[in-house]
Coordinates of C-alpha atoms in Angstrom, one line a residue:
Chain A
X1256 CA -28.4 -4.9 4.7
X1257 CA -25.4 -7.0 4.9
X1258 CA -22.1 -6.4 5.9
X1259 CA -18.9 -6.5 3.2
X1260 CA -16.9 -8.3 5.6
X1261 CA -14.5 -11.1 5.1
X1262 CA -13.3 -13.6 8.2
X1263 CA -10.1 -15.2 7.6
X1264 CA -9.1 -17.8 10.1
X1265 CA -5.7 -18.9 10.1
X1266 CA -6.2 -22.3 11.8
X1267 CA -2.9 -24.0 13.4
X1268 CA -4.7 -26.3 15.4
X1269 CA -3.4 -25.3 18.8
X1270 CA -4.1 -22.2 21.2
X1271 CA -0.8 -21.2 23.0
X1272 CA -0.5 -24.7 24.2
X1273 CA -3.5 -26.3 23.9
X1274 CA -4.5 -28.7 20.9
X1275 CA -8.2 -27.6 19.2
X1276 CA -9.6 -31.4 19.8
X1277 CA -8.6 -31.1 23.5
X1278 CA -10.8 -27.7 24.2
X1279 CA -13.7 -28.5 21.6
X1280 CA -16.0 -30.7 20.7
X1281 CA -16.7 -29.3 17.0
X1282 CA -13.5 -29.0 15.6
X1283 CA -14.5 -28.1 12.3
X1284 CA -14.9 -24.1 12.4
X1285 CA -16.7 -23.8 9.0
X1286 CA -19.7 -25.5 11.0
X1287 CA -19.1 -22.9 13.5
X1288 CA -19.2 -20.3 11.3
X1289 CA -22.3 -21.4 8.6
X1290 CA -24.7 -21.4 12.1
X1291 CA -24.5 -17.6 11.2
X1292 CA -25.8 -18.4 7.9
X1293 CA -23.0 -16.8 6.0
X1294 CA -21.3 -18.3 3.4
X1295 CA -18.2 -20.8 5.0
X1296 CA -15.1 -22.7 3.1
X1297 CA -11.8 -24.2 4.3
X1298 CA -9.1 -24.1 2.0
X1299 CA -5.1 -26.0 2.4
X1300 CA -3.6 -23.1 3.9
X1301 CA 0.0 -25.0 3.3
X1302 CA -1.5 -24.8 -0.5
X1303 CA 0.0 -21.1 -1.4
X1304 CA -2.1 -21.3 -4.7
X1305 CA -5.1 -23.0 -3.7
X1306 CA -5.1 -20.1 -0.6
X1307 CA -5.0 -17.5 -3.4
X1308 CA -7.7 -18.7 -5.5
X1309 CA -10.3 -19.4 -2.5
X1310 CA -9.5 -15.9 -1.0
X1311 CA -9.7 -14.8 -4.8
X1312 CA -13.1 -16.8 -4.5
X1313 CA -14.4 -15.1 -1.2
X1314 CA -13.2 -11.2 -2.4
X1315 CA -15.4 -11.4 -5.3
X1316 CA -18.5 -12.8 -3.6
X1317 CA -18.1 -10.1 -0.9
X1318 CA -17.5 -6.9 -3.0
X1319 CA -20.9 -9.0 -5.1
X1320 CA -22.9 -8.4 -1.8
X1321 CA -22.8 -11.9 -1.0
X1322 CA -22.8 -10.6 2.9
X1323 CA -20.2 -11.9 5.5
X1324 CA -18.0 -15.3 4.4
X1325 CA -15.7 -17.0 6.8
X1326 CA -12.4 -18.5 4.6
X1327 CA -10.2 -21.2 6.8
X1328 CA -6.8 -21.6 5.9
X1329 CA -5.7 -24.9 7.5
X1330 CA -2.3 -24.8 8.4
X1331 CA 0.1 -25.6 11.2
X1332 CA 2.4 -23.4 13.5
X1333 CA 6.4 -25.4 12.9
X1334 CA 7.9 -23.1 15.7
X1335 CA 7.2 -22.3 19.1
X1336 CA 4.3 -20.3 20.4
X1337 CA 7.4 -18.1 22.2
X1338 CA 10.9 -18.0 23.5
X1339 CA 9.5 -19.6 27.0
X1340 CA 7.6 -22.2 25.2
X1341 CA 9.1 -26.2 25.7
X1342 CA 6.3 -27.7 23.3
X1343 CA 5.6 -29.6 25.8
X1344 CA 1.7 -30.3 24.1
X1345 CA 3.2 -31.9 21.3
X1346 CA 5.8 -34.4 19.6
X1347 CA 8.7 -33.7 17.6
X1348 CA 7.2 -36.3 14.7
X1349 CA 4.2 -34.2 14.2
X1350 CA 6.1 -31.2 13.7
X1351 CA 8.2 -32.7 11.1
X1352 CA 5.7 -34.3 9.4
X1353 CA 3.7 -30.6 8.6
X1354 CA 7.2 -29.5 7.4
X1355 CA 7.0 -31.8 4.5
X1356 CA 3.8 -29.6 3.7
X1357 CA 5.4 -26.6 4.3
X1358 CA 3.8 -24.0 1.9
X1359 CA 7.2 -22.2 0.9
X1360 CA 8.8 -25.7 -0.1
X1361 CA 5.5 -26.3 -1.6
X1362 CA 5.3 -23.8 -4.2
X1363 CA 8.9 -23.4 -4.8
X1364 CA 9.0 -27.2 -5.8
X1365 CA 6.0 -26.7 -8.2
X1366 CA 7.9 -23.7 -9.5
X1367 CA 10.6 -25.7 -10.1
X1368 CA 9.1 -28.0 -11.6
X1369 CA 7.2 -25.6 -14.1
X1370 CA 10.8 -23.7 -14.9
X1371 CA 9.3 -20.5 -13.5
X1372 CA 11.9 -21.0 -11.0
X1373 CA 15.3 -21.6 -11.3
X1374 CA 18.2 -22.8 -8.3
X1375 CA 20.3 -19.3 -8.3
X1376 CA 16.8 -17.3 -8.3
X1377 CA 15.7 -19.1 -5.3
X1378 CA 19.2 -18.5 -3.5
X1379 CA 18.6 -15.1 -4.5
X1380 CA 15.2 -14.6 -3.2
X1381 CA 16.1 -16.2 -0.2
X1382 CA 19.4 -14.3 0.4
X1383 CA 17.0 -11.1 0.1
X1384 CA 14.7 -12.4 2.6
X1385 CA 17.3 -12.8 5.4
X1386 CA 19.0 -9.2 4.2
X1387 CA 15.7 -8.2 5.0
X1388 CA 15.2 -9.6 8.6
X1389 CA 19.0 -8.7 9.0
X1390 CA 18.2 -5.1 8.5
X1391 CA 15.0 -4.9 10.6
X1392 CA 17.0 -6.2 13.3
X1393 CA 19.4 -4.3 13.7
X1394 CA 16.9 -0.8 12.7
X1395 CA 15.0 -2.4 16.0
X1396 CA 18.6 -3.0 17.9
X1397 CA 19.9 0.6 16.8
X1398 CA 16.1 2.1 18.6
X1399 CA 16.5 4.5 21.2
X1400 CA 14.2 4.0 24.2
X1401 CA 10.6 5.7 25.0
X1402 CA 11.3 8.7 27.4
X1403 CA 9.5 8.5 30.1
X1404 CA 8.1 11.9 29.8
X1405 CA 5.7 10.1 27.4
X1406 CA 5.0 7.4 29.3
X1407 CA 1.2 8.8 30.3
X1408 CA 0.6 10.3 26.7
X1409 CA -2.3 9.4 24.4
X1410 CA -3.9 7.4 27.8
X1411 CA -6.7 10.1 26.7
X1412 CA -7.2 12.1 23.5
X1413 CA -5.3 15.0 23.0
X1414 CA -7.4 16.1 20.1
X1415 CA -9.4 19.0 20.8
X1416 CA -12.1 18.7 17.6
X1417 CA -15.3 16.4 18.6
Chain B
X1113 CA -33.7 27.8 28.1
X1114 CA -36.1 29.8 26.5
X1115 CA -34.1 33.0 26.9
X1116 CA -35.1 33.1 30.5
X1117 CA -31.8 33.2 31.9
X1118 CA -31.9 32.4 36.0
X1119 CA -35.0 29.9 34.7
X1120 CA -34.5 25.9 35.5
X1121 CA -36.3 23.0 33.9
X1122 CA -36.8 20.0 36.3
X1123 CA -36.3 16.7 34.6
X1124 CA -35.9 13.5 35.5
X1125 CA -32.8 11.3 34.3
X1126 CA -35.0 9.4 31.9
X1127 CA -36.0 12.4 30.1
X1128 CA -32.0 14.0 30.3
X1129 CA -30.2 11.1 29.2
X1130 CA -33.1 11.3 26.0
X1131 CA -32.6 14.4 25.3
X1132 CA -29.1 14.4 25.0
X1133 CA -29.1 11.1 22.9
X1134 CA -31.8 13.0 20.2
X1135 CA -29.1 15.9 20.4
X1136 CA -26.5 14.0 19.6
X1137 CA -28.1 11.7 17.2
X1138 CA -29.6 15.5 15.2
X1139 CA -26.4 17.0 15.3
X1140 CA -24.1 14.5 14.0
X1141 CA -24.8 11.8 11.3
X1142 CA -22.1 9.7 12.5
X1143 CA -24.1 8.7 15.7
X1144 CA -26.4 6.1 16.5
X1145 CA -27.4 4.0 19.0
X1146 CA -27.5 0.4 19.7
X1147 CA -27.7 -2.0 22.6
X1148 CA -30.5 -5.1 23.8
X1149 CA -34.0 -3.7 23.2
X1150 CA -32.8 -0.2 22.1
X1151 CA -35.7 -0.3 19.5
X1152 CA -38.5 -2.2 19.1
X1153 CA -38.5 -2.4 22.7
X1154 CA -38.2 1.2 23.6
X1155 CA -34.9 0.5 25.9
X1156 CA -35.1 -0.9 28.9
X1157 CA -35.7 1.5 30.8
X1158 CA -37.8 3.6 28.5
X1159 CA -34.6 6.1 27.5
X1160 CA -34.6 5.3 24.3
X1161 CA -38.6 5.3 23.6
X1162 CA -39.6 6.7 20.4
X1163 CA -35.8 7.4 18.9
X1164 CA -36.6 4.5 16.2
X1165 CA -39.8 6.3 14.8
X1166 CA -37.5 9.3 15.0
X1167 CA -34.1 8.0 13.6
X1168 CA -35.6 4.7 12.2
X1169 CA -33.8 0.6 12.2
X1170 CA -30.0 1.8 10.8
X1171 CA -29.7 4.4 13.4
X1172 CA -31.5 3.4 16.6
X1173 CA -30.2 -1.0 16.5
X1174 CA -31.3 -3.9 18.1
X1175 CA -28.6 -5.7 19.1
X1176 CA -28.1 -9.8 20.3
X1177 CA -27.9 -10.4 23.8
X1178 CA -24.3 -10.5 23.9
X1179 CA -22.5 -7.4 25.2
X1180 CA -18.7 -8.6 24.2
X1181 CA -20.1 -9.2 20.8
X1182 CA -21.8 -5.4 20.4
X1183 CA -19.6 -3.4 22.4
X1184 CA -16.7 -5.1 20.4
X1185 CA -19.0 -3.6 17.1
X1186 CA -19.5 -0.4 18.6
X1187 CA -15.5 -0.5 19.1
X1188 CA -15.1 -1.2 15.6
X1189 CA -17.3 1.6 13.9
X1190 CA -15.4 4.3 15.9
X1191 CA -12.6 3.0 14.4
X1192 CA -13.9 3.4 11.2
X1193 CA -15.4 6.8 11.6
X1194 CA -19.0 6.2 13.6
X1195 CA -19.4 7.9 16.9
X1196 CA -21.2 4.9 18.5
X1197 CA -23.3 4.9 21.5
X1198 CA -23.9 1.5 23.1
X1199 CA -26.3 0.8 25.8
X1200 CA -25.7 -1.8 28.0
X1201 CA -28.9 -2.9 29.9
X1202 CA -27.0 -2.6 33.5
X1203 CA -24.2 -2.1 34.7
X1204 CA -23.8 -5.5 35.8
X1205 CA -24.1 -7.0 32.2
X1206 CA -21.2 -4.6 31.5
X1207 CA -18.6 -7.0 33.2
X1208 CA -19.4 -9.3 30.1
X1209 CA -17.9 -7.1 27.7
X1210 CA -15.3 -6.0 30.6
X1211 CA -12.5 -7.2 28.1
X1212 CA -13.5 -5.4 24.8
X1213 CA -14.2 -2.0 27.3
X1214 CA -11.1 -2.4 29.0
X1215 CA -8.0 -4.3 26.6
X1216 CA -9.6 -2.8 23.5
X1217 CA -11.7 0.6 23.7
X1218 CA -9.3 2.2 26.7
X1219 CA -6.2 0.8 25.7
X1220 CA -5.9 1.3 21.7
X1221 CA -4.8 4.7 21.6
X1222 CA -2.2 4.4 23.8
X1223 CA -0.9 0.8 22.3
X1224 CA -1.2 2.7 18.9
X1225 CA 0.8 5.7 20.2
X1226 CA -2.0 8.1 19.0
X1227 CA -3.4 6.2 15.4
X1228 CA -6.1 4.7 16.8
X1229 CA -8.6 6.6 18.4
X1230 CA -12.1 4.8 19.9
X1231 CA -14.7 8.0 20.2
X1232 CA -17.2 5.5 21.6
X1233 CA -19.8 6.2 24.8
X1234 CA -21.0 3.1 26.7
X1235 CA -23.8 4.0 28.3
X1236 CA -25.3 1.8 31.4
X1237 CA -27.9 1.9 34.0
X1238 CA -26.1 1.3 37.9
X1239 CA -27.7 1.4 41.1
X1240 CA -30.6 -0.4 43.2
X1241 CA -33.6 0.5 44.6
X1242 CA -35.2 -0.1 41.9
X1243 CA -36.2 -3.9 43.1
X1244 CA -34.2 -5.6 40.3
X1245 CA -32.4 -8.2 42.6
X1246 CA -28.8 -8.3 43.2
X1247 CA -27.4 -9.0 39.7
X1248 CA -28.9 -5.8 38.2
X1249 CA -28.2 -3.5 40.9
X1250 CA -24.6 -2.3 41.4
X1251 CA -22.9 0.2 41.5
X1252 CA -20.1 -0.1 39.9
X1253 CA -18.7 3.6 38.4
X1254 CA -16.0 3.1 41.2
X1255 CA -14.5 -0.1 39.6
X1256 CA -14.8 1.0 35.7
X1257 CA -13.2 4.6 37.3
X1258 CA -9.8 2.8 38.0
X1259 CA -9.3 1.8 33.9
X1260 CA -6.7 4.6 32.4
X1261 CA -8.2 5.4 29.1
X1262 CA -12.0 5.6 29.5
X1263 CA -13.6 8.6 31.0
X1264 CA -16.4 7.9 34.0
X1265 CA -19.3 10.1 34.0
X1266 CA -22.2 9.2 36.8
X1267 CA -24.8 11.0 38.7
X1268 CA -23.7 12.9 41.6
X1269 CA -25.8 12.1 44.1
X1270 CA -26.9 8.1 44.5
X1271 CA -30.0 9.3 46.9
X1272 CA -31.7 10.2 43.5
X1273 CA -31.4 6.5 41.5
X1274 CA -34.6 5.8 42.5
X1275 CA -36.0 8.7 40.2
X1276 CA -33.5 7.4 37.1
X1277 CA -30.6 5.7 35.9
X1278 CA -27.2 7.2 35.7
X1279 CA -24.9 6.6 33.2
X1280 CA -21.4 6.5 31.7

């Protein structure tokens, strides 16, 4: 019996600070992965198409009872890991340089280039986009605190059926 | 009890802890059992003897000797439904999967405000005198008591371990 069961790693190359080649010696996780004997690809993960037809790919040989199947999206992480991070582990050039790959600017351009997108539709979207943030902001902002009453609920189970 | 009410059975902690893993394993579908040597074996410390004839490979499982790895699975099929009871060989080996048993099993319902419910029992063997040296012989109820979220059950009284295990 195998398991349906689908892995994707979203590889950024770095832990919280820490680059992958500094901490391992096998930075290429799909050999990690096939010493399990399942079924292991790497895809562009700044390639919003290619992602979509390799996960596509990996779906289909999992519902087929292909067993477990590692997919890694290769990608890169642009911002910080957090608000207290300096990004100290890394320069400033190699952070632009992933930008150019960036997988939004990526597919908009081939859009763009297809006429499946035009300038005021991507304004649009985009306008839409930050509305969205906007509003989740200020839904978060407008919360009212956890009252402390509840502070030691759901530490245990309150269900009563087994 | 065979309707003889005032009448005790003597048994030992072996046969206990058996009988209420065939119990459980008879009365719900859901349950099964896994852990190192579980099966084939016959557990470590002959609990589990005979419950693979009985239940057979997708109930009673053999797991890899790696106890973040197969607690963390046990985790995962109560979340989806299982009632999962993983043996851990001792209590000892259970600080290797002290992460998944602690930041994951006792912690998700809480962190979840009450979505994600882990109806999983770990079950190890604690105590010495059972000359197993010093790495298979704590007792270590006492530490795994102080985690909110994961209920401790042990023997009461340690002057029996040499006749059993107790478990959690």
């Amino acid at each position: 019996v195998v398991a349906p069961l689908l892995f994707v790693c979203e590889n950024n190359l770095y832990a919280m600070g820490t680059a992958l080649k500094l901490s391992e010696s096998v930075t290429d996780l799909t050999h990690k992965a096939s010493s399990y004997a399942i079924t292991a690809v790497a895809v562009d993960g700044m390639d919003v198409l290619a992602v979509e037809a390799a996960a596509r790919d990996a779906a289909a040989a999992v519902r087929a009872g292909a067993g477990p199947y590692f997919l890694e999206c290769r990608t890169y992480r642009f911002r910080a890991h957090s608000m207290f991070d300096a990004e100290l582990y890394r320069g400033k050039t190699e952070v632009e340089a992933w930008k150019q790959r960036c997988p939004i600017l990526l597919l908009t351009q081939r859009l763009a280039e297809q006429g499946l997108l035009s300038g005021a539709e991507l304004e649009g979207l985009e306008q839409q986009v930050a509305a969205e943030v906007e509003a989740a902001v200020a839904f978060a902002e407008a919360g009212t605190w956890e009252p402390v009453e509840d502070l030691t609920r759901f530490v245990y189970s309150e269900r009563r059926t087994p | 009890m065979n309707g003889d009410a005032g009448a005790m059975r003597q048994l030992t902690y072996r046969e206990a802890v058996r009988e209420a893993i065939r119990e459980a394993l008879h009365k719900d579908e859901r349950v099964f059992l896994m852990g190192e040597d579980v099966g084939r074996y016959g557990g470590c410390f002959a609990v589990s003897k005979g419950l693979l004839e009985e239940f057979g490979p997708q109930r009673i499982r053999d797991t890899p000797l790696s106890e973040s790895a197969f607690v963390g699975a046990g985790i995962g099929a109560a979340l989806g439904g299982m009632r999962p009871i993983v043996e851990i060989m001792t209590v000892n080996f259970g600080l290797l999967a002290a992460g998944q048993i602690l930041n994951n099993a006792a912690t998700y319902l809480h962190m979840s405000g009450d979505q994600l419910h882990v109806p999983l029992v770990i079950r190890m063997a604690t105590g010495g005198g059972r000359q197993l040296a010093a790495q298979h012989s704590h007792s270590l109820e006492g530490w795994y008591a102080h985690i909110p979220g994961i209920k401790v059950l042990t023997r009461r009284y340690h002057r029996c371990s040499r006749d059993g295990e107790g478990h959690h």
